[in-house]
Coordinates of C-alpha atoms and ligand atoms in Angstrom, one line a residue:
M1 CA 159.9 -0.3 -64.4
T2 CA 156.7 -0.5 -62.4
R3 CA 156.8 -2.5 -59.2
T4 CA 154.9 -2.1 -56.0
L5 CA 157.2 -1.3 -53.2
A6 CA 156.9 -2.5 -49.6
H7 CA 157.3 0.7 -47.6
A8 CA 160.6 0.2 -46.0
E9 CA 162.1 -2.2 -48.5
W10 CA 165.9 -2.6 -48.4
I11 CA 167.3 -2.2 -51.9
E12 CA 170.8 -3.4 -52.8
R13 CA 170.6 -4.1 -56.5
A14 CA 170.1 -1.7 -59.4
E15 CA 167.5 -4.0 -60.9
H16 CA 165.3 -3.5 -57.8
A17 CA 165.6 0.3 -57.9
P18 CA 162.2 2.0 -57.9
A19 CA 161.3 4.8 -60.3
L20 CA 161.7 8.1 -58.5
E21 CA 158.2 9.2 -59.8
S22 CA 156.7 6.2 -58.0
L23 CA 157.8 7.4 -54.6
A24 CA 155.7 9.5 -52.3
P25 CA 156.6 13.2 -52.5
L26 CA 158.3 15.0 -49.6
P27 CA 158.1 18.7 -48.9
P28 CA 161.3 20.7 -49.0
T29 CA 163.2 21.2 -45.7
R30 CA 162.8 24.7 -44.2
R31 CA 164.8 24.5 -41.0
A32 CA 168.4 23.8 -40.2
L33 CA 170.0 22.8 -36.9
L34 CA 173.5 24.0 -36.2
A35 CA 175.5 23.2 -33.1
D36 CA 177.4 25.9 -31.2
P37 CA 181.1 25.4 -32.0
S38 CA 182.5 26.7 -28.7
E39 CA 183.9 23.3 -27.7
F40 CA 185.0 22.3 -31.2
D41 CA 188.5 20.8 -31.4
V42 CA 190.5 17.8 -32.7
A43 CA 191.0 16.0 -29.4
Y44 CA 191.2 12.4 -30.7
A45 CA 191.4 10.8 -34.1
I46 CA 188.5 8.6 -35.2
N47 CA 188.8 9.2 -38.9
P48 CA 191.9 9.5 -41.2
H49 CA 191.4 13.3 -41.7
M50 CA 192.2 14.1 -38.1
R51 CA 195.9 13.4 -38.0
V52 CA 198.8 15.1 -39.8
A53 CA 201.4 12.9 -41.6
D54 CA 203.6 12.4 -38.5
G55 CA 200.6 10.9 -36.7
S56 CA 199.9 13.8 -34.4
L57 CA 196.5 15.5 -34.1
K58 CA 195.6 18.4 -36.3
R59 CA 195.5 21.8 -34.5
V60 CA 192.3 23.9 -34.6
D61 CA 192.1 27.7 -34.5
R62 CA 188.9 28.1 -32.5
E63 CA 188.4 31.7 -33.4
R64 CA 188.6 31.0 -37.1
A65 CA 186.4 28.0 -36.6
R66 CA 183.7 30.3 -35.0
E67 CA 183.9 32.8 -37.9
Q68 CA 183.6 30.0 -40.4
W69 CA 180.6 28.6 -38.6
L70 CA 178.9 32.0 -38.4
A71 CA 179.4 32.4 -42.2
L72 CA 177.8 29.0 -42.8
A73 CA 174.9 29.9 -40.6
S74 CA 174.4 33.2 -42.6
A75 CA 174.6 31.3 -45.9
L76 CA 172.0 28.8 -44.8
R77 CA 169.7 31.7 -43.8
E78 CA 170.3 33.4 -47.1
C79 CA 169.1 30.2 -48.8
G80 CA 165.8 30.7 -47.0
L81 CA 166.3 28.3 -44.0
H82 CA 165.4 29.1 -40.4
T83 CA 168.3 28.2 -38.2
H84 CA 168.2 26.7 -34.7
V85 CA 171.2 26.2 -32.4
V86 CA 172.1 23.2 -30.3
P87 CA 174.0 24.4 -27.2
A88 CA 177.7 23.3 -26.9
L89 CA 178.5 20.5 -24.5
P90 CA 181.8 20.5 -22.6
G91 CA 184.0 17.5 -23.6
C92 CA 182.1 17.0 -26.9
P93 CA 184.4 18.6 -29.5
D94 CA 182.5 16.9 -32.4
L95 CA 179.0 17.9 -31.4
V96 CA 179.3 20.7 -34.1
F97 CA 178.8 18.0 -36.7
C98 CA 175.1 17.8 -35.9
A99 CA 174.1 15.8 -38.9
N100 CA 175.3 12.7 -37.2
Q101 CA 173.4 12.2 -33.9
A102 CA 169.9 11.5 -35.3
L103 CA 168.0 10.7 -38.4
P104 CA 165.0 13.0 -38.7
V105 CA 161.9 11.4 -40.3
P106 CA 159.2 13.7 -41.8
P107 CA 155.6 12.8 -41.1
E108 CA 155.1 11.9 -44.8
A109 CA 157.6 9.1 -44.6
S110 CA 157.1 8.1 -41.0
A111 CA 155.4 4.8 -40.0
L112 CA 153.7 6.7 -37.1
G113 CA 152.5 9.5 -39.4
R114 CA 154.4 12.1 -37.3
S115 CA 157.9 13.6 -37.2
L116 CA 160.4 11.3 -35.6
A117 CA 164.1 11.7 -34.6
L118 CA 165.7 8.3 -34.6
A119 CA 168.7 8.4 -32.2
S120 CA 172.0 7.4 -33.6
N121 CA 174.2 4.7 -32.1
M122 CA 177.6 6.5 -32.5
R123 CA 180.3 4.1 -33.5
W124 CA 182.9 5.7 -31.2
P125 CA 182.3 6.2 -27.4
Q126 CA 183.9 9.7 -27.6
R127 CA 180.7 10.9 -29.4
R128 CA 178.0 9.1 -27.6
R129 CA 177.1 12.0 -25.2
E130 CA 176.3 14.2 -28.1
V131 CA 173.1 12.2 -29.0
P132 CA 170.7 13.4 -26.2
Q133 CA 171.9 17.0 -26.7
V134 CA 170.8 17.0 -30.4
L135 CA 167.6 15.1 -29.6
A136 CA 166.6 17.7 -27.1
T137 CA 166.7 20.4 -29.7
L138 CA 164.9 18.2 -32.2
R139 CA 162.2 17.6 -29.6
E140 CA 161.7 21.3 -29.3
L141 CA 161.1 21.4 -33.0
G142 CA 158.4 18.8 -32.8
Y143 CA 160.4 15.6 -33.5
A144 CA 159.6 12.7 -31.2
P145 CA 162.8 10.9 -30.2
R146 CA 162.9 7.1 -30.7
R147 CA 165.7 4.6 -30.0
L148 CA 166.6 1.8 -32.3
A149 CA 166.1 -1.8 -31.1
T150 CA 169.8 -2.5 -31.5
L151 CA 173.1 -1.1 -30.4
A152 CA 174.6 -1.7 -33.9
P153 CA 176.3 1.5 -35.2
L154 CA 174.3 4.1 -37.1
E155 CA 175.3 7.8 -37.5
G156 CA 172.2 9.6 -38.6
M157 CA 172.4 11.8 -41.6
G158 CA 176.1 11.2 -41.9
D159 CA 175.1 8.0 -43.6
G160 CA 171.3 8.4 -44.1
L161 CA 170.5 10.9 -46.8
W162 CA 166.9 11.8 -47.6
H163 CA 166.3 12.0 -51.4
P164 CA 165.2 15.6 -52.1
G165 CA 161.5 15.7 -52.7
R166 CA 160.9 11.9 -52.5
A167 CA 160.4 9.5 -49.6
L168 CA 163.6 7.5 -50.0
V169 CA 166.7 7.2 -47.9
W170 CA 170.1 6.6 -49.2
A171 CA 171.6 4.3 -46.6
G172 CA 175.4 4.3 -46.2
V173 CA 177.0 1.1 -45.0
G174 CA 180.6 1.3 -43.9
P175 CA 182.8 2.3 -41.0
R176 CA 180.0 4.1 -39.1
S177 CA 176.6 2.5 -40.0
S178 CA 175.8 -1.2 -40.3
P179 CA 173.1 -3.1 -42.1
R180 CA 171.9 -4.4 -38.8
A181 CA 171.2 -0.9 -37.6
W182 CA 169.5 0.0 -40.9
S183 CA 167.1 -3.0 -40.4
A184 CA 166.2 -1.4 -37.1
V185 CA 165.5 1.9 -38.8
A186 CA 163.2 0.3 -41.4
P187 CA 160.1 -0.3 -39.2
W188 CA 159.9 3.4 -38.4
L189 CA 159.8 4.4 -42.1
R190 CA 157.4 4.5 -44.9
A191 CA 160.2 4.9 -47.4
P192 CA 162.6 2.5 -49.1
L193 CA 166.2 2.3 -48.1
V194 CA 168.8 2.2 -50.8
A195 CA 172.0 0.6 -49.5
L196 CA 175.3 2.1 -50.6
E197 CA 178.5 0.5 -49.6
L198 CA 181.5 2.7 -48.8
I199 CA 184.9 1.2 -49.7
D200 CA 187.6 3.9 -49.0
P201 CA 188.4 4.8 -45.4
D202 CA 188.8 8.5 -46.3
F203 CA 185.1 8.5 -47.2
Y204 CA 183.8 7.2 -43.9
H205 CA 180.3 8.6 -44.1
L206 CA 178.1 8.5 -47.1
D207 CA 177.9 12.4 -47.0
T208 CA 181.6 12.5 -47.9
A209 CA 180.9 10.7 -51.2
L210 CA 177.4 11.7 -52.3
A211 CA 175.4 14.9 -52.2
L212 CA 171.8 14.9 -53.5
L213 CA 171.5 18.4 -55.0
D214 CA 167.9 18.1 -56.2
E215 CA 165.4 15.4 -57.1
R216 CA 167.2 14.5 -60.3
T217 CA 170.9 15.5 -59.6
C218 CA 173.7 14.4 -57.4
L219 CA 177.3 15.3 -56.9
W220 CA 179.4 12.2 -56.1
L221 CA 182.7 10.4 -56.1
P222 CA 181.9 7.0 -57.7
D223 CA 185.2 5.5 -56.7
A224 CA 184.2 5.7 -53.0
L225 CA 181.4 3.2 -53.6
S226 CA 181.3 -0.5 -54.4
R227 CA 180.6 -1.4 -58.0
S228 CA 177.0 -2.5 -57.3
S229 CA 176.4 0.7 -55.3
R230 CA 177.6 2.8 -58.2
R231 CA 175.1 1.0 -60.4
L232 CA 172.3 1.8 -57.9
V233 CA 173.1 5.5 -58.0
E234 CA 173.2 5.4 -61.8
A235 CA 169.8 3.6 -61.9
L236 CA 168.0 6.1 -59.7
I237 CA 169.6 9.5 -60.4
P238 CA 169.5 10.8 -64.0
R239 CA 172.0 13.6 -63.7
R240 CA 175.3 12.8 -61.9
I241 CA 178.1 15.3 -61.5
E242 CA 181.4 13.8 -60.6
A243 CA 183.5 15.5 -58.1
D244 CA 187.2 15.8 -58.7
P245 CA 188.8 13.0 -56.8
G246 CA 191.5 15.1 -55.2
E247 CA 189.0 17.8 -54.2
A248 CA 186.7 15.2 -52.8
R249 CA 189.5 13.7 -50.6
E250 CA 191.3 16.8 -49.5
R251 CA 188.4 19.3 -49.4
L252 CA 185.4 17.0 -48.9
A253 CA 183.9 18.5 -52.1
C254 CA 181.0 16.0 -51.8
N255 CA 180.1 17.2 -48.3
A256 CA 178.3 20.0 -50.0
C257 CA 174.7 21.0 -49.8
C258 CA 172.1 22.6 -52.0
P259 CA 169.3 23.8 -49.6
D260 CA 167.2 25.6 -52.3
G261 CA 167.8 23.4 -55.3
R262 CA 169.9 26.2 -57.0
T263 CA 172.8 27.3 -54.7
V264 CA 175.5 24.8 -53.8
L265 CA 177.3 25.5 -50.6
I266 CA 180.7 24.0 -50.8
Q267 CA 184.2 24.2 -49.3
R268 CA 186.3 26.9 -51.0
G269 CA 188.9 25.9 -53.6
C270 CA 187.1 23.0 -55.3
A271 CA 187.8 24.6 -58.7
V272 CA 187.3 21.5 -60.9
T273 CA 184.2 20.4 -59.1
N274 CA 182.8 23.9 -59.1
G275 CA 183.3 24.3 -62.8
R276 CA 181.2 21.2 -63.3
L277 CA 178.5 22.5 -61.0
R278 CA 178.3 25.8 -62.7
A279 CA 178.2 24.1 -66.1
A280 CA 175.2 22.2 -64.8
G281 CA 173.5 25.5 -64.0
Y282 CA 174.1 25.7 -60.2
E283 CA 175.2 28.8 -58.4
V284 CA 178.3 28.0 -56.4
R285 CA 178.8 29.6 -53.0
E286 CA 182.2 28.8 -51.7
L287 CA 182.6 28.7 -47.9
D288 CA 185.7 28.4 -45.7
T289 CA 185.3 25.3 -43.6
D290 CA 189.0 24.3 -43.4
E291 CA 189.1 24.3 -39.6
F292 CA 186.3 21.7 -39.7
L293 CA 188.0 19.8 -42.5
K294 CA 190.7 19.0 -39.9
S295 CA 188.2 16.9 -38.1
G296 CA 186.8 15.3 -41.3
G297 CA 183.7 17.4 -41.8
S298 CA 182.5 20.3 -43.9
V299 CA 179.3 22.0 -45.0
F300 CA 176.9 19.1 -45.1
C301 CA 177.6 17.5 -41.7
M302 CA 177.8 20.9 -39.9
K303 CA 174.1 21.2 -40.1
L304 CA 171.0 19.1 -40.0
L305 CA 168.2 19.9 -42.4
V306 CA 164.7 19.3 -41.0
W307 CA 161.2 19.9 -42.3
Ligands
LIG401 N1 185.3 14.1 -36.3 C1 184.0 13.7 -36.7 C2 183.9 12.2 -36.7 O1 184.9 11.6 -37.2 C3 183.6 14.3 -38.0 C4 182.2 14.0 -38.4 C5 181.9 14.6 -39.7 N2 180.6 14.2 -40.2 C6 180.3 13.8 -41.4 N3 179.1 13.4 -41.6 N4 181.1 13.7 -42.4 O2 183.0 11.6 -36.4

């Protein structure tokens, strides 16, 4: 299919999907932000993962959480990334999920031709103070902060996933990010936005249902997406590895990441999913993130990859 794309086109239907090869190339990400977990806790419930069956909040072991976070930081460095730490902020237990507070835009895909950090509009007031904290670190890394011309919700790289190696954003629409906010993102981009609708409350961010492993491969849970969204993924991504549904729900298997195109960092114990990843030629590196799973997050959302 050859079609000339308007830069920030909003794509909702498989028949409008561009060919990946027609999109501008993007360099690989070389840096990762992590946020100091000292304040991490489950202090309120804003997603279904944060409560136990009787309705009370899950209990966090902060010491274990720190060990798990340190192991993730080492694993990212071993994959060749430079890590940068966002300082903790008292009263912000979810800051550690630093994929959510901003959408970084590389110069190659930015309407201004320079690196931008588009500030999130966090859906829940409990998380709004985190945004300037993450933007301050991004600014130090050369990203110019910009606010959206709307207060409609948008949660950064929780719902906005850059396609590896190509100027295209997979734009989650669901409990945390709205089409109205995405239309305020579009003017800042020279990249199409592919809208994917989330339909299951357990998969409240796109990064809980889809991981782009490399330019041609994803790990995903099709059932978390609407039927037309599934078709879009099928139209654009030639190799699709399905996560085991139980592992995706209980261990957030799709909240994995593949920083070097070879090694998949994933929560420990996703045996079925990991078998499929290995069969596809990936090296699987299992990490313990179970303290963070209690809050509804794992490997992918505990870091923000930037160029
Ligand atoms: N407790 C956090 C929240 O509900 C977890 C965020 C995890 N982030 C993610 N992208 N999945 O907002």
